[in-house]
mmCIF file of C-alpha atoms in Angstrom:
data_model
loop_
_atom_site.group_PDB
_atom_site.id
_atom_site.type_symbol
_atom_site.label_atom_id
_atom_site.label_comp_id
_atom_site.label_asym_id
_atom_site.label_seq_id
_atom_site.Cartn_x
_atom_site.Cartn_y
_atom_site.Cartn_z
ATOM 1 C CA MET A 1070 34.155 -1.100 16.454
ATOM 2 C CA ARG A 1071 31.623 1.097 14.632
ATOM 3 C CA THR A 1072 27.910 0.348 14.848
ATOM 4 C CA GLY A 1073 24.749 1.638 13.243
ATOM 5 C CA ILE A 1074 21.233 0.889 12.037
ATOM 6 C CA VAL A 1075 20.718 0.682 8.272
ATOM 7 C CA GLU A 1076 17.120 0.741 7.046
ATOM 8 C CA ALA A 1077 17.802 -1.000 3.749
ATOM 9 C CA ILE A 1078 19.329 -4.268 2.588
ATOM 10 C CA GLU A 1079 20.634 -3.484 -0.888
ATOM 11 C CA PRO A 1080 23.507 -1.161 0.126
ATOM 12 C CA LEU A 1081 24.795 -3.818 2.529
ATOM 13 C CA ALA A 1082 24.346 -6.808 0.217
ATOM 14 C CA PRO A 1083 27.923 -7.262 -1.145
ATOM 15 C CA ASP A 1084 29.579 -6.958 2.270
ATOM 16 C CA TRP A 1085 26.783 -8.975 3.889
ATOM 17 C CA ASP A 1086 27.301 -11.812 1.398
ATOM 18 C CA ALA A 1087 31.039 -11.707 2.042
ATOM 19 C CA LEU A 1088 30.395 -11.950 5.790
ATOM 20 C CA ALA A 1089 28.067 -14.921 5.246
ATOM 21 C CA ALA A 1090 30.750 -16.667 3.184
ATOM 22 C CA ARG A 1091 33.434 -16.066 5.844
ATOM 23 C CA THR A 1092 31.268 -17.416 8.635
ATOM 24 C CA GLY A 1093 29.751 -20.356 6.738
ATOM 25 C CA ALA A 1094 26.235 -19.042 7.346
ATOM 26 C CA PRO A 1095 23.195 -20.888 5.949
ATOM 27 C CA PRO A 1096 21.602 -19.280 2.871
ATOM 28 C CA PHE A 1097 18.624 -18.088 4.942
ATOM 29 C CA MET A 1098 20.868 -15.531 6.661
ATOM 30 C CA ARG A 1099 22.037 -14.022 3.384
ATOM 31 C CA PRO A 1100 20.669 -10.672 2.176
ATOM 32 C CA GLY A 1101 18.893 -12.144 -0.861
ATOM 33 C CA TRP A 1102 16.706 -14.364 1.315
ATOM 34 C CA ILE A 1103 15.940 -11.576 3.813
ATOM 35 C CA GLU A 1104 15.156 -9.114 1.022
ATOM 36 C CA ALA A 1105 12.738 -11.599 -0.589
ATOM 37 C CA TRP A 1106 11.055 -12.096 2.797
ATOM 38 C CA PHE A 1107 10.502 -8.374 3.395
ATOM 39 C CA ALA A 1108 9.236 -7.835 -0.158
ATOM 40 C CA SER A 1109 6.727 -10.686 0.159
ATOM 41 C CA PHE A 1110 5.518 -10.645 3.761
ATOM 42 C CA ALA A 1111 6.268 -7.263 5.349
ATOM 43 C CA GLY A 1112 4.692 -3.902 4.795
ATOM 44 C CA ASP A 1113 7.552 -2.052 6.464
ATOM 45 C CA ARG A 1114 11.267 -1.362 6.134
ATOM 46 C CA PRO A 1115 13.964 -3.472 7.739
ATOM 47 C CA SER A 1116 16.095 -2.211 10.589
ATOM 48 C CA VAL A 1117 19.467 -3.885 10.176
ATOM 49 C CA ALA A 1118 21.776 -3.668 13.193
ATOM 50 C CA CYS A 1119 25.322 -3.533 11.831
ATOM 51 C CA ALA A 1120 28.818 -3.680 13.280
ATOM 52 C CA TRP A 1121 31.989 -2.790 11.371
ATOM 53 C CA ARG A 1122 35.500 -3.743 12.394
ATOM 54 C CA GLU A 1123 38.355 -1.839 10.718
ATOM 55 C CA GLY A 1124 36.027 -0.866 7.885
ATOM 56 C CA ARG A 1125 34.824 -4.423 7.281
ATOM 57 C CA LEU A 1126 31.241 -5.500 7.976
ATOM 58 C CA ALA A 1127 31.593 -7.902 10.915
ATOM 59 C CA GLY A 1128 27.997 -8.442 12.024
ATOM 60 C CA VAL A 1129 24.394 -7.965 10.923
ATOM 61 C CA LEU A 1130 21.029 -8.614 12.517
ATOM 62 C CA PRO A 1131 17.939 -7.716 10.443
ATOM 63 C CA LEU A 1132 14.867 -6.828 12.503
ATOM 64 C CA ARG A 1133 11.403 -5.300 12.262
ATOM 65 C CA ARG A 1134 10.230 -2.418 14.456
ATOM 66 C CA ARG A 1135 6.568 -2.840 15.322
ATOM 67 C CA SER A 1136 4.708 -0.750 17.930
ATOM 68 C CA GLY A 1137 7.618 -0.519 20.326
ATOM 69 C CA ALA A 1138 8.687 -4.123 19.742
ATOM 70 C CA LEU A 1139 11.536 -5.678 17.782
ATOM 71 C CA THR A 1140 10.802 -8.896 15.927
ATOM 72 C CA SER A 1141 12.723 -11.149 13.580
ATOM 73 C CA PRO A 1142 11.742 -11.240 9.878
ATOM 74 C CA THR A 1143 10.505 -14.811 10.176
ATOM 75 C CA ASN A 1144 7.376 -16.882 9.692
ATOM 76 C CA ALA A 1145 6.379 -20.442 8.805
ATOM 77 C CA GLN A 1146 8.500 -20.209 5.635
ATOM 78 C CA THR A 1147 11.698 -19.539 7.604
ATOM 79 C CA PRO A 1148 13.929 -22.556 8.242
ATOM 80 C CA TRP A 1149 16.685 -20.768 10.171
ATOM 81 C CA PHE A 1150 17.405 -17.297 11.533
ATOM 82 C CA GLY A 1151 19.901 -15.626 13.814
ATOM 83 C CA PRO A 1152 22.511 -12.902 14.254
ATOM 84 C CA LEU A 1153 25.321 -13.149 11.715
ATOM 85 C CA ALA A 1154 28.595 -12.325 13.464
ATOM 86 C CA GLU A 1155 32.302 -12.963 12.986
ATOM 87 C CA ASP A 1156 32.798 -13.898 16.617
ATOM 88 C CA ALA A 1157 31.328 -13.712 20.119
ATOM 89 C CA THR A 1158 32.464 -10.107 20.585
ATOM 90 C CA VAL A 1159 30.468 -8.968 17.558
ATOM 91 C CA ALA A 1160 27.474 -11.085 18.591
ATOM 92 C CA ARG A 1161 27.548 -9.364 21.990
ATOM 93 C CA ILE A 1162 27.606 -5.934 20.350
ATOM 94 C CA LEU A 1163 24.629 -6.811 18.140
ATOM 95 C CA ALA A 1164 22.724 -8.047 21.198
ATOM 96 C CA ARG A 1165 23.434 -4.791 23.014
ATOM 97 C CA MET A 1166 22.116 -2.856 20.025
ATOM 98 C CA VAL A 1167 18.835 -4.789 20.212
ATOM 99 C CA PHE A 1168 18.200 -3.676 23.787
ATOM 100 C CA ALA A 1169 19.757 -0.209 23.544
ATOM 101 C CA TYR A 1170 16.415 1.369 22.629
ATOM 102 C CA ALA A 1171 14.532 -0.365 25.471
ATOM 103 C CA PRO A 1172 11.937 -2.184 23.332
ATOM 104 C CA ARG A 1173 8.949 -3.416 25.285
ATOM 105 C CA HIS A 1174 9.200 -6.820 23.621
ATOM 106 C CA VAL A 1175 11.852 -8.650 21.582
ATOM 107 C CA HIS A 1176 10.720 -11.671 19.588
ATOM 108 C CA LEU A 1177 13.303 -13.758 17.691
ATOM 109 C CA ALA A 1178 12.167 -17.015 16.096
ATOM 110 C CA HIS A 1179 13.721 -20.015 14.322
ATOM 111 C CA LEU A 1180 17.099 -19.622 16.012
ATOM 112 C CA ASP A 1181 19.364 -22.635 16.256
ATOM 113 C CA ALA A 1182 19.393 -23.749 19.886
ATOM 114 C CA THR A 1183 23.184 -24.275 19.741
ATOM 115 C CA ASP A 1184 24.034 -20.900 18.181
ATOM 116 C CA PRO A 1185 26.589 -19.107 20.426
ATOM 117 C CA ALA A 1186 25.013 -15.781 19.413
ATOM 118 C CA LEU A 1187 21.808 -16.888 21.128
ATOM 119 C CA ILE A 1188 23.666 -17.061 24.435
ATOM 120 C CA GLU A 1189 24.797 -13.455 23.986
ATOM 121 C CA VAL A 1190 21.242 -12.287 23.244
ATOM 122 C CA GLU A 1191 19.899 -13.982 26.370
ATOM 123 C CA ARG A 1192 22.779 -12.741 28.526
ATOM 124 C CA ILE A 1193 22.340 -9.112 27.468
ATOM 125 C CA ALA A 1194 18.558 -9.351 27.846
ATOM 126 C CA ALA A 1195 18.826 -10.718 31.379
ATOM 127 C CA GLY A 1196 21.433 -8.124 32.283
ATOM 128 C CA SER A 1197 19.039 -5.403 31.115
ATOM 129 C CA GLY A 1198 16.294 -6.686 33.396
ATOM 130 C CA TYR A 1199 14.215 -8.361 30.711
ATOM 131 C CA ARG A 1200 12.222 -11.502 31.488
ATOM 132 C CA LEU A 1201 13.082 -14.307 29.081
ATOM 133 C CA LEU A 1202 10.923 -16.998 27.537
ATOM 134 C CA ARG A 1203 12.542 -19.657 25.354
ATOM 135 C CA THR A 1204 10.304 -22.093 23.464
ATOM 136 C CA ALA A 1205 11.292 -25.067 21.305
ATOM 137 C CA ILE A 1206 9.328 -24.776 18.074
ATOM 138 C CA GLN A 1207 10.827 -27.327 15.681
ATOM 139 C CA ARG A 1208 13.222 -30.250 15.329
ATOM 140 C CA SER A 1209 14.685 -30.552 11.835
ATOM 141 C CA PRO A 1210 16.458 -33.778 10.774
ATOM 142 C CA VAL A 1211 19.990 -33.527 9.383
ATOM 143 C CA VAL A 1212 22.021 -36.285 7.710
ATOM 144 C CA ALA A 1213 25.802 -36.108 8.172
ATOM 145 C CA LEU A 1214 27.472 -36.979 4.863
ATOM 146 C CA SER A 1215 31.178 -36.337 5.365
ATOM 147 C CA GLY A 1216 33.230 -39.378 4.436
ATOM 148 C CA ARG A 1217 30.155 -41.380 3.436
ATOM 149 C CA GLU A 1218 28.953 -42.406 0.008
ATOM 150 C CA GLY A 1219 26.837 -45.141 -1.484
ATOM 151 C CA PRO A 1220 23.288 -46.089 -2.439
ATOM 152 C CA ALA A 1221 20.557 -45.481 0.144
ATOM 153 C CA LEU A 1222 22.923 -43.602 2.418
ATOM 154 C CA GLY A 1223 21.678 -43.454 6.011
ATOM 155 C CA LEU A 1224 18.699 -45.748 5.488
ATOM 156 C CA ARG A 1225 18.256 -48.860 7.571
ATOM 157 C CA ALA A 1226 18.417 -52.085 5.571
ATOM 158 C CA LYS A 1227 14.678 -52.652 5.954
ATOM 159 C CA ASP A 1228 13.768 -49.153 4.721
ATOM 160 C CA ALA A 1229 16.241 -49.337 1.825
ATOM 161 C CA ALA A 1230 14.822 -52.704 0.730
ATOM 162 C CA ASN A 1231 11.277 -51.342 0.932
ATOM 163 C CA LEU A 1232 12.203 -48.427 -1.360
ATOM 164 C CA ARG A 1233 13.893 -50.775 -3.842
ATOM 165 C CA ARG A 1234 10.682 -52.822 -4.061
ATOM 166 C CA ARG A 1235 8.628 -49.714 -4.702
ATOM 167 C CA GLU A 1236 11.136 -48.560 -7.300
ATOM 168 C CA ARG A 1237 10.907 -51.885 -9.165
ATOM 169 C CA ARG A 1238 7.130 -51.631 -9.238
ATOM 170 C CA LEU A 1239 7.315 -48.056 -10.472
ATOM 171 C CA ALA A 1240 9.789 -49.098 -13.191
ATOM 172 C CA GLU A 1241 7.168 -51.498 -14.511
ATOM 173 C CA THR A 1242 5.039 -48.462 -15.417
ATOM 174 C CA GLY A 1243 7.721 -46.595 -17.392
ATOM 175 C CA ARG A 1244 11.259 -45.233 -17.479
ATOM 176 C CA ILE A 1245 12.321 -43.610 -14.197
ATOM 177 C CA ALA A 1246 14.609 -40.581 -14.315
ATOM 178 C CA VAL A 1247 15.710 -37.922 -11.822
ATOM 179 C CA GLU A 1248 16.144 -34.435 -13.238
ATOM 180 C CA VAL A 1249 17.900 -31.658 -11.313
ATOM 181 C CA SER A 1250 17.912 -28.087 -12.614
ATOM 182 C CA ASP A 1251 19.730 -24.994 -11.357
ATOM 183 C CA GLY A 1252 17.066 -22.799 -12.950
ATOM 184 C CA GLY A 1253 19.341 -21.666 -15.762
ATOM 185 C CA HIS A 1254 16.779 -22.736 -18.339
ATOM 186 C CA ARG A 1255 12.963 -22.815 -18.231
ATOM 187 C CA LEU A 1256 12.822 -21.546 -14.650
ATOM 188 C CA ASP A 1257 9.223 -20.345 -14.768
ATOM 189 C CA GLU A 1258 8.038 -23.557 -16.443
ATOM 190 C CA LEU A 1259 9.834 -25.837 -13.992
ATOM 191 C CA LEU A 1260 8.767 -23.788 -10.986
ATOM 192 C CA ALA A 1261 5.120 -23.900 -12.073
ATOM 193 C CA GLU A 1262 5.317 -27.667 -12.531
ATOM 194 C CA GLY A 1263 7.053 -28.123 -9.197
ATOM 195 C CA LEU A 1264 4.606 -25.956 -7.271
ATOM 196 C CA HIS A 1265 1.731 -27.896 -8.778
ATOM 197 C CA LEU A 1266 3.236 -31.106 -7.396
ATOM 198 C CA GLU A 1267 4.077 -29.430 -4.068
ATOM 199 C CA GLY A 1268 0.436 -28.419 -3.675
ATOM 200 C CA SER A 1269 -1.064 -31.780 -4.578
ATOM 201 C CA GLY A 1270 -3.241 -33.612 -2.094
ATOM 202 C CA TRP A 1271 -3.587 -32.621 1.551
ATOM 203 C CA LYS A 1272 -1.514 -29.408 1.371
ATOM 204 C CA GLN A 1273 -3.924 -27.807 -1.077
ATOM 205 C CA GLN A 1274 -6.903 -28.964 0.959
ATOM 206 C CA ARG A 1275 -5.469 -27.464 4.154
ATOM 207 C CA GLY A 1276 -4.294 -24.274 2.452
ATOM 208 C CA THR A 1277 -0.624 -24.847 3.333
ATOM 209 C CA ALA A 1278 0.652 -25.275 -0.235
ATOM 210 C CA ILE A 1279 2.962 -22.593 -1.632
ATOM 211 C CA ALA A 1280 0.481 -21.782 -4.403
ATOM 212 C CA SER A 1281 -2.442 -21.384 -1.988
ATOM 213 C CA ARG A 1282 -1.326 -17.878 -0.913
ATOM 214 C CA ASP A 1283 -0.224 -14.995 -3.121
ATOM 215 C CA ASP A 1284 2.448 -13.791 -0.694
ATOM 216 C CA THR A 1285 3.963 -17.256 -0.284
ATOM 217 C CA ARG A 1286 3.986 -17.816 -4.043
ATOM 218 C CA ARG A 1287 5.698 -14.431 -4.553
ATOM 219 C CA PHE A 1288 8.252 -15.283 -1.901
ATOM 220 C CA TYR A 1289 9.342 -18.590 -3.421
ATOM 221 C CA GLY A 1290 9.431 -17.019 -6.865
ATOM 222 C CA ALA A 1291 11.732 -14.296 -5.544
ATOM 223 C CA VAL A 1292 13.881 -16.850 -3.686
ATOM 224 C CA ALA A 1293 14.158 -18.947 -6.850
ATOM 225 C CA ARG A 1294 15.356 -15.988 -8.920
ATOM 226 C CA TRP A 1295 17.855 -14.904 -6.260
ATOM 227 C CA ALA A 1296 19.133 -18.451 -5.729
ATOM 228 C CA ARG A 1297 19.492 -18.998 -9.489
ATOM 229 C CA ALA A 1298 21.633 -15.872 -9.769
ATOM 230 C CA GLU A 1299 23.805 -17.078 -6.872
ATOM 231 C CA GLY A 1300 24.139 -20.643 -8.177
ATOM 232 C CA LEU A 1301 22.247 -22.029 -5.175
ATOM 233 C CA LEU A 1302 18.969 -23.176 -6.706
ATOM 234 C CA ARG A 1303 18.112 -26.846 -7.153
ATOM 235 C CA LEU A 1304 14.760 -27.943 -8.607
ATOM 236 C CA ALA A 1305 14.653 -31.728 -8.506
ATOM 237 C CA PHE A 1306 12.054 -33.983 -10.137
ATOM 238 C CA LEU A 1307 11.471 -37.700 -10.185
ATOM 239 C CA ARG A 1308 9.873 -38.496 -13.544
ATOM 240 C CA VAL A 1309 8.380 -41.546 -15.223
ATOM 241 C CA ASP A 1310 8.370 -41.283 -19.006
ATOM 242 C CA GLY A 1311 8.876 -37.551 -18.562
ATOM 243 C CA ARG A 1312 5.908 -37.015 -16.237
ATOM 244 C CA GLY A 1313 6.763 -35.471 -12.863
ATOM 245 C CA LEU A 1314 5.749 -37.581 -9.872
ATOM 246 C CA ALA A 1315 7.787 -35.906 -7.117
ATOM 247 C CA PHE A 1316 9.477 -32.537 -6.616
ATOM 248 C CA GLN A 1317 11.990 -30.818 -4.348
ATOM 249 C CA PHE A 1318 12.620 -27.072 -4.086
ATOM 250 C CA ALA A 1319 16.082 -26.866 -2.537
ATOM 251 C CA LEU A 1320 19.197 -24.771 -2.132
ATOM 252 C CA GLN A 1321 22.733 -26.107 -2.301
ATOM 253 C CA ASP A 1322 25.870 -24.313 -1.166
ATOM 254 C CA ALA A 1323 29.427 -25.505 -0.686
ATOM 255 C CA ARG A 1324 28.563 -27.352 2.526
ATOM 256 C CA ALA A 1325 25.004 -28.590 2.437
ATOM 257 C CA TYR A 1326 21.880 -29.452 0.493
ATOM 258 C CA TRP A 1327 18.897 -27.618 2.005
ATOM 259 C CA PHE A 1328 15.568 -29.313 1.244
ATOM 260 C CA LEU A 1329 13.015 -26.521 1.581
ATOM 261 C CA LYS A 1330 9.764 -27.758 0.057
ATOM 262 C CA GLY A 1331 8.539 -30.834 -1.744
ATOM 263 C CA GLY A 1332 5.551 -32.828 -2.856
ATOM 264 C CA TYR A 1333 4.392 -35.703 -4.996
ATOM 265 C CA ASP A 1334 1.493 -36.854 -7.142
ATOM 266 C CA PRO A 1335 -0.962 -38.539 -4.737
ATOM 267 C CA ALA A 1336 -2.062 -40.884 -7.523
ATOM 268 C CA ALA A 1337 1.421 -42.448 -7.329
ATOM 269 C CA ALA A 1338 1.569 -42.639 -3.531
ATOM 270 C CA ARG A 1339 1.894 -46.445 -3.480
ATOM 271 C CA TYR A 1340 5.314 -46.078 -5.125
ATOM 272 C CA ALA A 1341 6.539 -43.522 -2.535
ATOM 273 C CA PRO A 1342 7.948 -41.183 -5.219
ATOM 274 C CA GLY A 1343 8.817 -38.469 -2.682
ATOM 275 C CA ARG A 1344 10.936 -40.866 -0.654
ATOM 276 C CA LEU A 1345 12.547 -42.269 -3.803
ATOM 277 C CA LEU A 1346 13.535 -38.751 -4.826
ATOM 278 C CA ALA A 1347 14.838 -38.003 -1.324
ATOM 279 C CA ARG A 1348 16.965 -41.150 -1.408
ATOM 280 C CA ASP A 1349 18.475 -40.109 -4.722
ATOM 281 C CA MET A 1350 19.175 -36.536 -3.602
ATOM 282 C CA VAL A 1351 20.811 -37.671 -0.335
ATOM 283 C CA ASP A 1352 23.088 -39.963 -2.343
ATOM 284 C CA ARG A 1353 23.887 -37.182 -4.833
ATOM 285 C CA ALA A 1354 24.725 -34.768 -2.028
ATOM 286 C CA ALA A 1355 27.166 -37.298 -0.573
ATOM 287 C CA ALA A 1356 28.739 -37.958 -3.986
ATOM 288 C CA ALA A 1357 29.199 -34.195 -4.443
ATOM 289 C CA GLY A 1358 31.279 -34.077 -1.259
ATOM 290 C CA LEU A 1359 28.791 -32.063 0.788
ATOM 291 C CA GLU A 1360 28.903 -32.218 4.569
ATOM 292 C CA ARG A 1361 25.172 -32.439 5.286
ATOM 293 C CA PHE A 1362 21.733 -33.042 3.867
ATOM 294 C CA GLU A 1363 19.377 -30.742 5.769
ATOM 295 C CA PHE A 1364 15.770 -31.914 5.622
ATOM 296 C CA LEU A 1365 14.450 -28.739 7.315
ATOM 297 C CA GLY A 1366 10.880 -28.492 8.561
ATOM 298 C CA ASP A 1367 9.494 -30.816 11.200
ATOM 299 C CA ALA A 1368 10.878 -34.232 12.149
ATOM 300 C CA GLU A 1369 8.271 -36.200 10.226
ATOM 301 C CA PRO A 1370 8.522 -39.995 10.477
ATOM 302 C CA TRP A 1371 9.566 -40.467 6.838
ATOM 303 C CA LYS A 1372 12.506 -38.081 7.302
ATOM 304 C CA LEU A 1373 13.634 -39.959 10.398
ATOM 305 C CA GLU A 1374 14.160 -43.032 8.232
ATOM 306 C CA TRP A 1375 17.456 -41.375 7.231
ATOM 307 C CA THR A 1376 18.635 -40.023 10.567
ATOM 308 C CA ARG A 1377 17.804 -39.489 14.214
ATOM 309 C CA ASP A 1378 19.958 -36.375 14.426
ATOM 310 C CA CYS A 1379 17.941 -33.170 14.554
ATOM 311 C CA ARG A 1380 18.566 -29.455 14.909
ATOM 312 C CA GLU A 1381 16.371 -27.773 17.477
ATOM 313 C CA ARG A 1382 14.881 -24.431 16.501
ATOM 314 C CA VAL A 1383 13.734 -22.118 19.266
ATOM 315 C CA ARG A 1384 11.813 -18.920 19.791
ATOM 316 C CA VAL A 1385 13.279 -16.443 22.262
ATOM 317 C CA GLN A 1386 11.173 -13.643 23.679
ATOM 318 C CA ALA A 1387 12.336 -10.923 26.040
ATOM 319 C CA PHE A 1388 9.857 -8.743 27.929
ATOM 320 C CA ALA A 1389 10.792 -5.354 29.320
ATOM 321 C CA PRO A 1390 10.696 -4.753 33.109
ATOM 322 C CA THR A 1391 7.692 -2.451 32.678
ATOM 323 C CA PRO A 1392 3.913 -2.885 33.063
ATOM 324 C CA ALA A 1393 3.596 -3.192 29.268
ATOM 325 C CA GLY A 1394 6.352 -5.785 29.186
ATOM 326 C CA ALA A 1395 4.781 -7.735 32.036
ATOM 327 C CA ALA A 1396 1.419 -7.693 30.260
ATOM 328 C CA GLY A 1397 3.043 -9.035 27.116
ATOM 329 C CA ARG A 1398 4.751 -11.823 29.012
ATOM 330 C CA LEU A 1399 1.537 -12.893 30.691
ATOM 331 C CA ALA A 1400 -0.268 -12.867 27.351
ATOM 332 C CA HIS A 1401 2.389 -15.048 25.747
ATOM 333 C CA THR A 1402 2.440 -17.539 28.611
ATOM 334 C CA GLY A 1403 -1.285 -18.115 28.436
ATOM 335 C CA TYR A 1404 -2.613 -15.978 31.279
ATOM 336 C CA ARG A 1405 -4.713 -13.738 29.056
ATOM 337 C CA ARG A 1406 -7.435 -13.124 31.605
ATOM 338 C CA TYR A 1407 -4.810 -11.454 33.808
ATOM 339 C CA ALA A 1408 -2.841 -9.838 31.005
ATOM 340 C CA ARG A 1409 -5.699 -7.868 29.477
ATOM 341 C CA PRO A 1410 -6.438 -5.719 32.535
ATOM 342 C CA LEU A 1411 -2.722 -5.242 33.106
ATOM 343 C CA ALA A 1412 -2.232 -4.183 29.494
ATOM 344 C CA LYS A 1413 -5.022 -1.627 29.806
ATOM 345 C CA ARG A 1414 -3.393 -0.127 32.896
ATOM 346 C CA ALA A 1415 -0.008 -0.065 31.115
ATOM 347 C CA LEU A 1416 -1.454 1.750 28.126
ATOM 348 C CA ALA A 1417 -3.135 4.249 30.413
ATOM 349 C CA ARG A 1418 0.315 5.022 31.853
ATOM 350 C CA GLY A 1419 1.882 5.533 28.460
ATOM 351 C CA GLY A 1420 2.550 1.954 27.402
ATOM 352 C CA ARG A 1421 6.343 1.905 27.745
ATOM 353 C CA THR A 1422 6.805 3.258 31.251
#
């Protein structure tokens, strides 16, 4: 097994994509997504831990090096992250590479709590003397679709009937249609319309809408262009007489529909256009033979109308067995009044000793 650190994504992209296809990885672990993230949110170069088996790329783990720490290229826009490995042996090798340079702090976020690679990371960290802190950060609903098809899939009878009533009332105002685009035509126009809907109402007021930040807007634009080229992009609209009332920015691969972002016109809230669109897209995903509809994000009550099954996302932090590492651990567990003096002493000794 050959290993190495590559400080670029583009040279690895074809083999990385092939690895993702072999392992059934989610689109957020593919090079196009990671490259868009670095271009939009990071002011530094990636450090990609790589493992090759018989000349074939068998594992990758993109990271950031920051002041003696290694962190994942993740933020609030990241639904899922983790090591991408052919098997447990490769995952173990990638984990060893993370700790080979004795970083003072390792911070990996948005990992799936059931990912076998996570076990390898924690095992290697503990074996190297690092103190571990695992934190649950999100529960994302997922609807199992395999072998199921039909209107209002997954909804309880009461919820399905409620949506039908709202749909009838909405139909009294005009012709309802659902439009789904892969971005092959009018991408910029559709994306602008969709982001306007996504930012309507409370998101814009709180500054959490995609369009409220330049870096976030750049990121989703880059993701849309990459996903269009890969055949993954889905821009879905619920329209009445051609006017958009609800929107979904999503990705769709051979296994799942990944609902990333969405919004609706608050003036039409009484018709629940966002939920009507979600109902239609869940049913379409099932009819297309997909395995899952992944809601992503938090387990909001309206999402739980479709399912009680959720994926737990976790943050894993490992702190070096040094004064600097101990200071970092105390800071991250809330004992800042103790951590600050300890950090000062650690820096006086050289920081990483």
